[in-house]
Amino acid sequence: LISYLGTPSHEGLGSVFLERIGNFQIAAGSILTILLVLLVSFAGQIALAVLLVIPVVLILTLIARRSFGGVSGDVIGACGEISRVAILLGLLAIC
């Protein structure tokens, strides 16, 4: 999601990811995530926790734009790790 929303801060490996993410990739990733969540017996709880990722990504995108002028590969990696923590904390709070 951050690769779809963000703009590259500079030329580098992160900019390659940002340039290659389009509508198809974001739709395919969203559909795959929804299908995986539905396969789990406590799907409603996981879905709520996964929804926590959206504000995390939006906030990190804004912070990266303000601080670095865009998104880099390091920001993409940090966003993945922070999103994982948000999902785990969401699951902990719900369960």
N, CA, C and O atoms as a MOPAC input file, in Angstrom:
PM7 MOZYME 1SCF
protein

 N      0.83200 1    -1.19700 1     0.00000 1
 C      0.00000 1     0.00000 1     0.00000 1
 C      0.87100 1     1.25300 1     0.00000 1
 O      0.55800 1     2.21900 1    -0.69500 1
 N      1.94800 1     1.25000 1     0.76100 1
 C      2.82100 1     2.43500 1     0.76700 1
 C      3.52000 1     2.59000 1    -0.58900 1
 O      3.79100 1     3.71200 1    -1.01700 1
 N      3.81000 1     1.48200 1    -1.26000 1
 C      4.41700 1     1.56000 1    -2.58900 1
 C      3.44600 1     2.13100 1    -3.60800 1
 O      3.86100 1     2.75800 1    -4.58200 1
 N      2.17200 1     1.91900 1    -3.39000 1
 C      1.14100 1     2.43800 1    -4.29000 1
 C      0.89100 1     3.92300 1    -4.04200 1
 O      0.71800 1     4.69600 1    -4.98500 1
 N      0.87300 1     4.31200 1    -2.78300 1
 C      0.54700 1     5.69600 1    -2.42000 1
 C      1.73700 1     6.64000 1    -2.47200 1
 O      1.57200 1     7.83400 1    -2.72100 1
 N      2.93000 1     6.11900 1    -2.23900 1
 C      4.10500 1     6.97000 1    -2.10700 1
 C      4.74400 1     7.34900 1    -3.43100 1
 O      4.48800 1     6.74300 1    -4.47100 1
 N      5.57800 1     8.36600 1    -3.35700 1
 C      6.40400 1     8.77700 1    -4.48900 1
 C      7.86300 1     8.59100 1    -4.09200 1
 O      8.20900 1     8.76900 1    -2.92400 1
 N      8.72400 1     8.23700 1    -5.04400 1
 C     10.12400 1     7.98600 1    -4.68900 1
 C     10.82400 1     9.23900 1    -4.17300 1
 O     10.64100 1    10.33300 1    -4.70700 1
 N     11.62200 1     9.06400 1    -3.13600 1
 C     12.39500 1    10.17900 1    -2.59800 1
 C     13.66700 1    10.39200 1    -3.41100 1
 O     14.17500 1    11.51100 1    -3.48800 1
 N     14.18400 1     9.32000 1    -4.02200 1
 C     15.39400 1     9.38900 1    -4.84500 1
 C     15.47000 1     8.12400 1    -5.68400 1
 O     14.68300 1     7.19800 1    -5.49300 1
 N     16.41500 1     8.08600 1    -6.61000 1
 C     16.63100 1     6.88900 1    -7.41600 1
 C     17.30100 1     5.82300 1    -6.56200 1
 O     18.29100 1     6.09300 1    -5.88300 1
 N     16.76700 1     4.63700 1    -6.60000 1
 C     17.31800 1     3.53700 1    -5.82900 1
 C     16.40700 1     2.33200 1    -5.96800 1
 O     15.48300 1     2.33900 1    -6.78300 1
 N     16.66100 1     1.30000 1    -5.17900 1
 C     15.86300 1     0.09000 1    -5.26100 1
 C     14.41000 1     0.35400 1    -4.88700 1
 O     13.49900 1    -0.21300 1    -5.49000 1
 N     14.19200 1     1.20900 1    -3.90000 1
 C     12.83000 1     1.54600 1    -3.50100 1
 C     12.05300 1     2.19100 1    -4.62700 1
 O     10.85600 1     1.94100 1    -4.76900 1
 N     12.70500 1     3.01700 1    -5.43400 1
 C     12.00700 1     3.67900 1    -6.53600 1
 C     11.54600 1     2.66900 1    -7.58200 1
 O     10.53200 1     2.88800 1    -8.24300 1
 N     12.27900 1     1.56400 1    -7.74000 1
 C     11.86400 1     0.51400 1    -8.67000 1
 C     10.54400 1    -0.08900 1    -8.21500 1
 O      9.64800 1    -0.30300 1    -9.03200 1
 N     10.41300 1    -0.36400 1    -6.93100 1
 C      9.16700 1    -0.91200 1    -6.39900 1
 C      8.02100 1     0.07800 1    -6.55900 1
 O      6.91000 1    -0.30300 1    -6.93000 1
 N      8.29000 1     1.32500 1    -6.28400 1
 C      7.24700 1     2.34600 1    -6.36600 1
 C      6.75000 1     2.52500 1    -7.79800 1
 O      5.55900 1     2.74700 1    -8.01400 1
 N      7.63800 1     2.43300 1    -8.76400 1
 C      7.25100 1     2.62000 1   -10.15500 1
 C      6.46900 1     1.43700 1   -10.70200 1
 O      5.67600 1     1.59900 1   -11.62900 1
 N      6.67700 1     0.26300 1   -10.15100 1
 C      6.05500 1    -0.95000 1   -10.69500 1
 C      4.73300 1    -1.32400 1   -10.03500 1
 O      4.07600 1    -2.26700 1   -10.47700 1
 N      4.33400 1    -0.62000 1    -9.00600 1
 C      3.07300 1    -0.92200 1    -8.33800 1
 C      1.96800 1    -0.10000 1    -8.99300 1
 O      2.02500 1     1.12900 1    -9.03100 1
 N      0.97200 1    -0.79700 1    -9.50200 1
 C     -0.14600 1    -0.12600 1   -10.15500 1
 C     -1.47000 1    -0.63300 1    -9.61700 1
 O     -1.51900 1    -1.30400 1    -8.58600 1
 N     -2.52600 1    -0.31100 1   -10.31300 1
 C     -3.86900 1    -0.71600 1    -9.88100 1
 C     -4.01300 1    -2.22700 1    -9.80600 1
 O     -4.63900 1    -2.74200 1    -8.87900 1
 N     -3.44100 1    -2.94800 1   -10.77000 1
 C     -3.55800 1    -4.40400 1   -10.76400 1
 C     -2.91200 1    -5.00500 1    -9.52400 1
 O     -3.50100 1    -5.87000 1    -8.87400 1
 N     -1.71400 1    -4.55800 1    -9.19300 1
 C     -1.00300 1    -5.11000 1    -8.04400 1
 C     -1.73100 1    -4.81600 1    -6.73500 1
 O     -1.81000 1    -5.67900 1    -5.86100 1
 N     -2.26000 1    -3.60900 1    -6.59700 1
 C     -2.95600 1    -3.27400 1    -5.35300 1
 C     -4.27200 1    -4.05400 1    -5.25000 1
 O     -4.65400 1    -4.47800 1    -4.16000 1
 N     -4.96300 1    -4.24300 1    -6.37100 1
 C     -6.20400 1    -5.02200 1    -6.37100 1
 C     -5.91200 1    -6.48800 1    -6.07600 1
 O     -6.61500 1    -7.10900 1    -5.27800 1
 N     -4.88700 1    -7.04600 1    -6.70700 1
 C     -4.54300 1    -8.45300 1    -6.47300 1
 C     -4.12600 1    -8.68000 1    -5.02200 1
 O     -4.53000 1    -9.66900 1    -4.41100 1
 N     -3.32700 1    -7.77900 1    -4.47100 1
 C     -2.91500 1    -7.90900 1    -3.07500 1
 C     -4.08200 1    -7.80700 1    -2.11200 1
 O     -4.14200 1    -8.52800 1    -1.11600 1
 N     -5.00800 1    -6.91000 1    -2.41300 1
 C     -6.18300 1    -6.74600 1    -1.55000 1
 C     -7.07700 1    -7.97900 1    -1.60400 1
 O     -7.55600 1    -8.44600 1    -0.57100 1
 N     -7.30200 1    -8.50600 1    -2.80000 1
 C     -8.14100 1    -9.70300 1    -2.94900 1
 C     -7.49400 1   -10.88900 1    -2.25400 1
 O     -8.17400 1   -11.64800 1    -1.56400 1
 N     -6.19500 1   -11.05600 1    -2.42500 1
 C     -5.48700 1   -12.15500 1    -1.76500 1
 C     -5.57200 1   -12.03500 1    -0.24600 1
 O     -5.77900 1   -13.03300 1     0.44300 1
 N     -5.41800 1   -10.83800 1     0.27200 1
 C     -5.51500 1   -10.62500 1     1.71800 1
 C     -6.91300 1   -10.95700 1     2.22200 1
 O     -7.06300 1   -11.61400 1     3.25200 1
 N     -7.92600 1   -10.51200 1     1.50900 1
 C     -9.31300 1   -10.80000 1     1.90300 1
 C     -9.56800 1   -12.29900 1     1.89700 1
 O    -10.17600 1   -12.82200 1     2.83100 1
 N     -9.11400 1   -12.99900 1     0.86300 1
 C     -9.31300 1   -14.45000 1     0.79900 1
 C     -8.59500 1   -15.16900 1     1.93700 1
 O     -9.15200 1   -16.09400 1     2.52700 1
 N     -7.38500 1   -14.76200 1     2.24700 1
 C     -6.65600 1   -15.39300 1     3.34700 1
 C     -7.32400 1   -15.14700 1     4.69200 1
 O     -7.36200 1   -16.03700 1     5.54100 1
 N     -7.85000 1   -13.94500 1     4.88700 1
 C     -8.54700 1   -13.63200 1     6.13600 1
 C     -9.81400 1   -14.47900 1     6.25600 1
 O    -10.14000 1   -14.94900 1     7.34600 1
 N    -10.52700 1   -14.67700 1     5.15100 1
 C    -11.76700 1   -15.45500 1     5.18100 1
 C    -11.52800 1   -16.93800 1     5.45800 1
 O    -12.42800 1   -17.62700 1     5.93900 1
 N    -10.33500 1   -17.43400 1     5.16200 1
 C    -10.02700 1   -18.84900 1     5.40100 1
 C     -9.81200 1   -19.17100 1     6.87600 1
 O     -9.87000 1   -20.33600 1     7.26900 1
 N     -9.56800 1   -18.17000 1     7.68000 1
 C     -9.28600 1   -18.38000 1     9.09900 1
 C    -10.60100 1   -18.40800 1     9.87600 1
 O    -11.54000 1   -17.68600 1     9.54000 1
 N    -10.66700 1   -19.24100 1    10.91400 1
 C    -11.91300 1   -19.40800 1    11.66100 1
 C    -12.33200 1   -18.14300 1    12.40600 1
 O    -13.52800 1   -17.90400 1    12.56700 1
 N    -11.39400 1   -17.33800 1    12.86000 1
 C    -11.73100 1   -16.09300 1    13.55200 1
 C    -11.46500 1   -14.90900 1    12.62500 1
 O    -10.75100 1   -13.97000 1    12.97600 1
 N    -12.06300 1   -14.97800 1    11.42000 1
 C    -11.80800 1   -14.00600 1    10.34900 1
 C    -12.18300 1   -12.58700 1    10.73900 1
 O    -11.47400 1   -11.65000 1    10.37000 1
 N    -13.26500 1   -12.39800 1    11.46600 1
 C    -13.68800 1   -11.04800 1    11.83400 1
 C    -12.66100 1   -10.32600 1    12.67700 1
 O    -12.42000 1    -9.13200 1    12.49700 1
 N    -12.05800 1   -11.05600 1    13.60000 1
 C    -11.04700 1   -10.45700 1    14.46700 1
 C     -9.79500 1   -10.08500 1    13.68100 1
 O     -9.21200 1    -9.02200 1    13.89700 1
 N     -9.38400 1   -10.96400 1    12.76900 1
 C     -8.20200 1   -10.67000 1    11.95500 1
 C     -8.48500 1    -9.50400 1    11.02100 1
 O     -7.61900 1    -8.65500 1    10.81000 1
 N     -9.68800 1    -9.45300 1    10.46100 1
 C    -10.03700 1    -8.36100 1     9.54600 1
 C     -9.94000 1    -7.01300 1    10.26000 1
 O     -9.44200 1    -6.04300 1     9.68900 1
 N    -10.40900 1    -6.94800 1    11.48900 1
 C    -10.29900 1    -5.69500 1    12.24900 1
 C     -8.83900 1    -5.32400 1    12.48200 1
 O     -8.46100 1    -4.15800 1    12.36700 1
 N     -8.02500 1    -6.32000 1    12.80900 1
 C     -6.60900 1    -6.05300 1    13.04800 1
 C     -5.90900 1    -5.61800 1    11.76300 1
 O     -5.05700 1    -4.73000 1    11.79300 1
 N     -6.26100 1    -6.23500 1    10.63800 1
 C     -5.65200 1    -5.88000 1     9.35400 1
 C     -6.04200 1    -4.46200 1     8.95000 1
 O     -5.24900 1    -3.75900 1     8.32400 1
 N     -7.24000 1    -4.04000 1     9.29700 1
 C     -7.66900 1    -2.67400 1     8.97100 1
 C     -6.82600 1    -1.61400 1     9.68800 1
 O     -6.78500 1    -0.46100 1     9.25900 1
 N     -6.16000 1    -1.99900 1    10.77000 1
 C     -5.27400 1    -1.06200 1    11.46400 1
 C     -4.08600 1    -0.64500 1    10.59600 1
 O     -3.46600 1     0.39100 1    10.83500 1
 N     -3.78100 1    -1.45300 1     9.59900 1
 C     -2.64000 1    -1.15600 1     8.72400 1
 C     -2.89600 1     0.09400 1     7.89100 1
 O     -1.96100 1     0.84600 1     7.61600 1
 N     -4.12000 1     0.33100 1     7.49000 1
 C     -4.42700 1     1.45700 1     6.60300 1
 C     -4.02300 1     2.79200 1     7.22200 1
 O     -3.30400 1     3.54900 1     6.57000 1
 N     -4.44500 1     3.12600 1     8.45100 1
 C     -3.98400 1     4.39900 1     9.01100 1
 C     -2.47600 1     4.43200 1     9.25900 1
 O     -1.85800 1     5.49000 1     9.14700 1
 N     -1.87700 1     3.28600 1     9.59500 1
 C     -0.42800 1     3.24300 1     9.79600 1
 C      0.28600 1     3.61900 1     8.50500 1
 O      1.21800 1     4.42300 1     8.52100 1
 N     -0.14400 1     3.04600 1     7.39200 1
 C      0.48400 1     3.33300 1     6.10300 1
 C      0.27200 1     4.79700 1     5.71100 1
 O      1.19900 1     5.44400 1     5.22300 1
 N     -0.92400 1     5.31800 1     5.91700 1
 C     -1.18900 1     6.71300 1     5.56800 1
 C     -0.31300 1     7.66100 1     6.38200 1
 O      0.24200 1     8.61800 1     5.84200 1
 N     -0.19300 1     7.39700 1     7.66500 1
 C      0.63300 1     8.24800 1     8.53500 1
 C      2.09900 1     8.15800 1     8.12800 1
 O      2.77800 1     9.18200 1     8.03800 1
 N      2.59800 1     6.94300 1     7.87900 1
 C      3.99700 1     6.79000 1     7.48800 1
 C      4.28300 1     7.43100 1     6.13300 1
 O      5.37000 1     7.96800 1     5.92200 1
 N      3.32600 1     7.38200 1     5.21700 1
 C      3.50300 1     8.03500 1     3.91600 1
 C      3.63100 1     9.54300 1     4.09300 1
 O      4.49000 1    10.17300 1     3.47500 1
 N      2.78200 1    10.12100 1     4.93200 1
 C      2.86200 1    11.56200 1     5.18600 1
 C      4.16900 1    11.94600 1     5.87300 1
 O      4.79100 1    12.94600 1     5.51300 1
 N      4.58200 1    11.16100 1     6.85300 1
 C      5.83600 1    11.44000 1     7.55900 1
 C      7.02000 1    11.34200 1     6.59200 1
 O      7.92200 1    12.17900 1     6.63200 1
 N      7.02100 1    10.32700 1     5.72800 1
 C      8.12100 1    10.16000 1     4.77300 1
 C      8.16800 1    11.32200 1     3.78100 1
 O      9.24900 1    11.80200 1     3.44300 1
 N      7.01000 1    11.77400 1     3.31600 1
 C      6.98900 1    12.91200 1     2.39400 1
 C      7.55400 1    14.15800 1     3.04900 1
 O      8.35400 1    14.88000 1     2.45400 1
 N      7.12800 1    14.40200 1     4.28200 1
 C      7.58900 1    15.59300 1     4.99200 1
 C      9.07100 1    15.51700 1     5.35700 1
 O      9.79900 1    16.50100 1     5.22800 1
 N      9.50700 1    14.36100 1     5.80700 1
 C     10.87700 1    14.21700 1     6.31400 1
 C     11.90600 1    13.96800 1     5.21800 1
 O     13.01000 1    14.51100 1     5.26900 1
 N     11.55100 1    13.14500 1     4.22100 1
 C     12.52800 1    12.71900 1     3.22800 1
 C     12.17800 1    13.14300 1     1.80500 1
 O     12.95700 1    12.89800 1     0.88500 1
 N     11.04000 1    13.76500 1     1.61000 1
 C     10.61700 1    14.15300 1     0.26900 1
 C      9.99200 1    13.01800 1    -0.51600 1
 O      9.74400 1    13.16500 1    -1.71200 1
 N      9.73300 1    11.89800 1     0.12300 1
 C      9.11300 1    10.74600 1    -0.53200 1
 C      9.44900 1     9.46600 1     0.20300 1
 O      9.94900 1     9.47800 1     1.32700 1
 N      9.16100 1     8.36800 1    -0.46000 1
 C      9.34000 1     7.04400 1     0.13100 1
 C     10.59300 1     6.40200 1    -0.44800 1
 O     10.84300 1     6.48500 1    -1.65100 1
 N     11.37200 1     5.77000 1     0.40400 1
 C     12.56000 1     5.03100 1    -0.02400 1
 C     12.36800 1     3.55200 1     0.32000 1
 O     11.37100 1     3.17400 1     0.93600 1
 N     13.31900 1     2.73100 1    -0.07800 1
 C     13.25600 1     1.31200 1     0.25900 1
 C     13.26300 1     1.07700 1     1.75500 1
 O     12.59300 1     0.16800 1     2.24700 1
 N     14.01400 1     1.88800 1     2.48400 1
 C     14.04100 1     1.76200 1     3.94000 1
 C     12.68100 1     2.08300 1     4.55000 1
 O     12.26400 1     1.44300 1     5.51500 1
 N     11.99500 1     3.06700 1     3.99400 1
 C     10.65700 1     3.42100 1     4.49000 1
 C      9.67800 1     2.28200 1     4.20800 1
 O      8.82600 1     1.97000 1     5.03900 1
 N      9.80400 1     1.66300 1     3.03300 1
 C      8.93600 1     0.52200 1     2.70700 1
 C      9.15900 1    -0.60800 1     3.71000 1
 O      8.19900 1    -1.19400 1     4.21100 1
 N     10.41600 1    -0.91200 1     4.00200 1
 C     10.71600 1    -1.96500 1     4.97300 1
 C     10.23500 1    -1.63300 1     6.36700 1
 O      9.67700 1    -2.48300 1     7.06000 1
 N     10.45400 1    -0.38500 1     6.78100 1
 C      9.98300 1     0.03800 1     8.10500 1
 C      8.46700 1    -0.03400 1     8.19000 1
 O      7.91500 1    -0.43000 1     9.21700 1
 N      7.79700 1     0.34600 1     7.11500 1
 C      6.33100 1     0.29600 1     7.09500 1
 C      5.83500 1    -1.14400 1     7.25800 1
 O      4.85100 1    -1.39300 1     7.95400 1
 N      6.52300 1    -2.08400 1     6.61200 1
 C      6.15900 1    -3.49100 1     6.76400 1
 C      6.28500 1    -3.96700 1     8.19900 1
 O      5.41000 1    -4.66700 1     8.70900 1
 N      7.36500 1    -3.58800 1     8.84300 1
 C      7.57800 1    -4.01200 1    10.23000 1
 C      6.61100 1    -3.32500 1    11.19400 1
 O      6.08500 1    -3.96100 1    12.10700 1
 N      6.38100 1    -2.04700 1    10.99400 1
 C      5.43800 1    -1.32300 1    11.86600 1
 C      4.01500 1    -1.84300 1    11.65200 1
 O      3.23500 1    -1.92700 1    12.60000 1
 N      3.67900 1    -2.18800 1    10.41300 1
 C      2.36000 1    -2.75800 1    10.12900 1
 C      2.18700 1    -4.11200 1    10.81200 1
 O      1.11600 1    -4.42200 1    11.33300 1
 N      3.24000 1    -4.90400 1    10.80500 1
 C      3.17400 1    -6.20400 1    11.48800 1
 C      2.91000 1    -6.01800 1    12.97800 1
 O      2.09600 1    -6.73300 1    13.56300 1
 N      3.59300 1    -5.06700 1    13.58500 1
 C      3.37600 1    -4.78200 1    15.01400 1
 C      1.94100 1    -4.29100 1    15.24600 1
 O      1.30500 1    -4.68600 1    16.22300 1
 N      1.43200 1    -3.43600 1    14.36000 1
 C      0.05800 1    -2.94800 1    14.50900 1
 C     -0.95600 1    -4.08500 1    14.44300 1
 O     -1.91100 1    -4.11200 1    15.21900 1
 N     -0.75300 1    -5.02400 1    13.51800 1
 C     -1.65800 1    -6.17000 1    13.40700 1
 C     -1.57100 1    -7.03100 1    14.65300 1
 O     -2.59900 1    -7.44500 1    15.19000 1
 N     -0.36800 1    -7.30700 1    15.12100 1
 C     -0.21800 1    -8.15200 1    16.31600 1
 C     -0.81000 1    -7.49700 1    17.55300 1
 O     -1.44200 1    -8.16900 1    18.36700 1
 N     -0.61200 1    -6.17700 1    17.70400 1
 C     -1.21700 1    -5.47800 1    18.83500 1
 C     -2.74200 1    -5.44500 1    18.70700 1
 O     -3.45600 1    -5.55000 1    19.70400 1
 N     -3.23200 1    -5.30000 1    17.48500 1
 C     -4.67700 1    -5.33600 1    17.26600 1
 C     -5.26100 1    -6.69200 1    17.63400 1
 O     -6.30400 1    -6.76500 1    18.28200 1
 N     -4.59400 1    -7.76200 1    17.22400 1
 C     -5.05300 1    -9.09800 1    17.58200 1
 C     -4.99800 1    -9.32800 1    19.07600 1
 O     -5.89600 1    -9.94900 1    19.64500 1
 N     -3.95600 1    -8.83600 1    19.71500 1
 C     -3.83100 1    -8.97400 1    21.15800 1
 C     -4.95800 1    -8.23900 1    21.87900 1
 O     -5.50700 1    -8.73700 1    22.86200 1
 N     -5.29300 1    -7.05700 1    21.38500 1
 C     -6.35600 1    -6.27300 1    22.00700 1
 C     -7.72700 1    -6.92500 1    21.80100 1
 O     -8.58000 1    -6.86700 1    22.68600 1
 N     -7.93500 1    -7.53300 1    20.65700 1
 C     -9.23600 1    -8.12600 1    20.33700 1
 C     -9.42100 1    -9.46500 1    21.02300 1
 O    -10.49900 1    -9.75700 1    21.54000 1
 N     -8.36900 1   -10.28700 1    21.03000 1
 C     -8.48900 1   -11.64400 1    21.57400 1
 C     -8.31700 1   -11.63200 1    23.02400 1
 O     -8.38500 1   -12.68200 1    23.66200 1

